[in-house]
Amino acid sequence: MDKIIFSESMEGVAIDQVVRDQEFSMTMKHFHDTYELYFLLEGERYYFIEKETYFVKAGDVVLINREQVHKTSQAGSGKHDRILLQLNEKVLDPWLKSAGVYTLGRLFGDYYGVLKVSEFEWQEMNALLLGIRDELKQRGERYETMVRLKLSQILLQIYRIGKKNVLKEMPAPVQTAKHGKVHEVAEYLTTHCETGESLEELAMRFFISKSYLSRIFREVTGFSVNEYRNLARVRKAKELLGSSDYSITEISGLLGFESVTYFERIFKKHGDETPSAYRKKAGRGESF
């Protein structure tokens, strides 16, 4: 059963805490254009990010870069308690720059993944998170400024911890034969998302059976092989829509979609808007 402890937001920032006492695997949305900070207060989780799986335990912080494919799944008993912060770059970056804090793009680009923190650092971060919650609940005078100040402290802490950890040893991905094979396949699908290889052809490429590939890929990532390929295609489509002069029809063909209609349906499913709406928002105009 899910128990929502709190859920608060303002422009550019959303925070919530949820306790779950049963088996749970995160569902949609699997990637988004906000940055995400995941604080595990209790329990254990597997966290799949891009092509790797990480083991996360209480007291760990997970940084998810914008547009990164990610999903949590059960480890241990399944009971866990977490706080999630979602941050919007367009809203927050101007303020962060003026305050002398690193941009979200730089911070999450350098240190995405699992961050191990000391008990003292964890207690400091937890107090700041609860402070953000209280400010958003009470909405006192200039509460937005207070939220951003507390958020800045958290981000600076993460920068310091990340820099310190780089000099030591960052947490390694889960290393098993199963996870290694899924990593190989996920990496191939990310870099060759336009290929229309069937599950059987992919299994042959990686010297495993079709049924075994299908089973372990979903078990580790939470996605079917085709779902993961479509996520990679949508992300690549966003890049092309925002930076190229290819028409939507051409992009659909380049990425291996069988039709523009199917491309638009998949894009809207994972991106919450049509390709033309995304292109217009990116300032490129509409082009079919």
Coordinates of C-alpha atoms in Angstrom, one line a residue, residues 39-187:
F39 CA 16.7 10.2 -1.5
L40 CA 16.1 6.7 -0.1
L41 CA 15.2 7.0 3.6
E42 CA 14.5 3.4 4.3
G43 CA 14.8 0.1 2.5
E44 CA 16.7 -1.1 -0.6
R45 CA 16.1 -0.6 -4.3
Y46 CA 17.6 -1.5 -7.7
Y47 CA 17.8 1.6 -9.9
F48 CA 18.3 1.2 -13.6
I49 CA 19.8 4.3 -15.3
E50 CA 20.4 4.4 -19.0
K51 CA 22.3 1.1 -19.5
E52 CA 23.4 0.2 -15.9
T53 CA 21.7 -1.1 -12.8
Y54 CA 22.7 0.2 -9.3
F55 CA 22.0 -1.1 -5.9
V56 CA 20.6 1.6 -3.7
K57 CA 20.2 1.5 0.1
A58 CA 18.9 3.8 2.8
G59 CA 21.1 6.9 3.0
D60 CA 21.9 7.0 -0.7
V61 CA 21.1 9.8 -3.1
V62 CA 20.4 9.2 -6.8
L63 CA 20.9 11.9 -9.4
I64 CA 18.9 11.5 -12.7
N65 CA 19.9 13.7 -15.6
R66 CA 17.2 15.1 -17.8
E67 CA 16.1 12.8 -20.6
Q68 CA 17.8 9.8 -18.9
V69 CA 15.9 6.5 -19.1
H70 CA 15.4 5.3 -15.5
K71 CA 13.4 2.9 -13.4
T72 CA 13.4 1.6 -9.9
S73 CA 12.5 -2.0 -9.0
Q74 CA 12.3 -4.2 -5.9
A75 CA 15.3 -5.3 -3.8
G76 CA 15.0 -7.0 -0.5
S77 CA 11.5 -7.0 1.2
G78 CA 10.1 -4.3 -1.1
K79 CA 9.2 -1.9 1.7
H80 CA 10.9 1.5 1.2
D81 CA 10.5 5.2 2.0
R82 CA 11.8 7.9 -0.3
I83 CA 11.8 11.6 -1.0
L84 CA 11.8 12.8 -4.6
L85 CA 12.8 16.3 -5.8
Q86 CA 12.1 17.3 -9.4
L87 CA 13.8 20.4 -10.7
N88 CA 13.1 22.5 -13.9
E89 CA 16.2 23.9 -15.5
K90 CA 14.6 26.8 -17.3
V91 CA 13.1 28.1 -14.1
L92 CA 15.9 27.5 -11.7
D93 CA 19.2 28.0 -13.7
P94 CA 19.0 31.8 -14.0
W95 CA 18.6 32.1 -10.2
L96 CA 21.3 29.5 -9.5
K97 CA 23.7 31.3 -11.8
S98 CA 23.0 34.6 -10.0
A99 CA 23.6 32.9 -6.7
G100 CA 27.0 31.5 -7.8
V101 CA 25.8 27.9 -7.8
Y102 CA 26.5 25.5 -10.7
T103 CA 23.8 25.0 -13.3
L104 CA 21.7 21.9 -13.1
G105 CA 23.1 20.7 -16.4
R106 CA 26.7 20.8 -15.2
L107 CA 26.0 19.3 -11.8
F108 CA 23.9 16.4 -13.1
G109 CA 26.1 15.9 -16.1
D110 CA 29.2 15.4 -13.8
Y111 CA 27.7 13.4 -11.0
Y112 CA 24.5 11.6 -12.2
G113 CA 24.1 8.1 -10.6
V114 CA 24.3 7.0 -7.0
L115 CA 25.9 9.2 -4.5
K116 CA 27.1 7.7 -1.2
V117 CA 26.9 10.2 1.7
S118 CA 28.0 10.2 5.3
E119 CA 25.5 10.0 8.1
F120 CA 26.2 13.6 9.0
E121 CA 25.8 14.8 5.4
W122 CA 22.6 12.8 5.2
Q123 CA 21.1 14.4 8.3
E124 CA 21.9 17.9 6.9
M125 CA 20.3 17.1 3.6
N126 CA 17.2 15.5 5.2
A127 CA 16.8 18.7 7.4
L128 CA 17.0 20.9 4.3
L129 CA 14.4 18.7 2.4
L130 CA 12.0 18.9 5.3
G131 CA 12.6 22.7 5.4
I132 CA 11.6 22.8 1.7
R133 CA 8.5 20.8 2.5
D134 CA 7.6 23.2 5.4
E135 CA 8.1 26.3 3.3
L136 CA 5.9 25.0 0.5
K137 CA 3.2 23.9 2.9
Q138 CA 3.1 27.1 4.9
R139 CA 3.6 29.5 2.0
G140 CA 4.9 32.3 4.2
E141 CA 6.3 35.6 3.0
R142 CA 8.9 35.1 0.2
Y143 CA 8.7 31.3 0.6
E144 CA 10.0 30.8 -3.0
T145 CA 13.3 32.5 -2.0
M146 CA 13.6 30.3 1.0
V147 CA 13.0 27.2 -1.0
R148 CA 15.6 28.1 -3.5
L149 CA 18.1 28.9 -0.8
K150 CA 17.6 25.5 0.8
L151 CA 17.8 23.9 -2.6
S152 CA 21.1 25.7 -3.3
Q153 CA 22.5 24.3 -0.1
I154 CA 21.5 20.7 -1.1
L155 CA 23.0 21.2 -4.6
L156 CA 26.3 22.6 -3.2
Q157 CA 26.5 19.7 -0.8
I158 CA 26.0 17.3 -3.7
Y159 CA 28.7 19.0 -5.6
R160 CA 31.2 18.8 -2.7
I161 CA 30.3 15.1 -2.0
G162 CA 30.5 14.2 -5.7
K163 CA 33.9 15.9 -6.2
K164 CA 35.2 14.1 -3.1
N165 CA 33.8 10.7 -4.2
V166 CA 35.4 11.1 -7.7
L167 CA 38.8 11.1 -5.9
K168 CA 37.8 7.8 -4.2
E169 CA 35.6 5.2 -5.8
M170 CA 32.2 5.9 -7.2
P171 CA 29.5 3.2 -6.6
A172 CA 29.9 0.5 -9.2
P173 CA 27.0 -0.9 -11.2
V174 CA 25.6 -4.3 -10.2
Q175 CA 28.0 -6.8 -11.7
T176 CA 26.4 -10.2 -12.6
A177 CA 26.4 -12.1 -15.9
K178 CA 22.7 -11.2 -16.3
H179 CA 23.2 -7.5 -15.7
G180 CA 26.3 -7.5 -17.9
K181 CA 24.3 -9.0 -20.8
V182 CA 21.4 -6.6 -20.4
H183 CA 24.0 -3.7 -20.3
E184 CA 25.4 -4.9 -23.7
V185 CA 21.9 -5.1 -25.3
A186 CA 20.8 -1.7 -23.8
E187 CA 23.9 0.0 -25.1

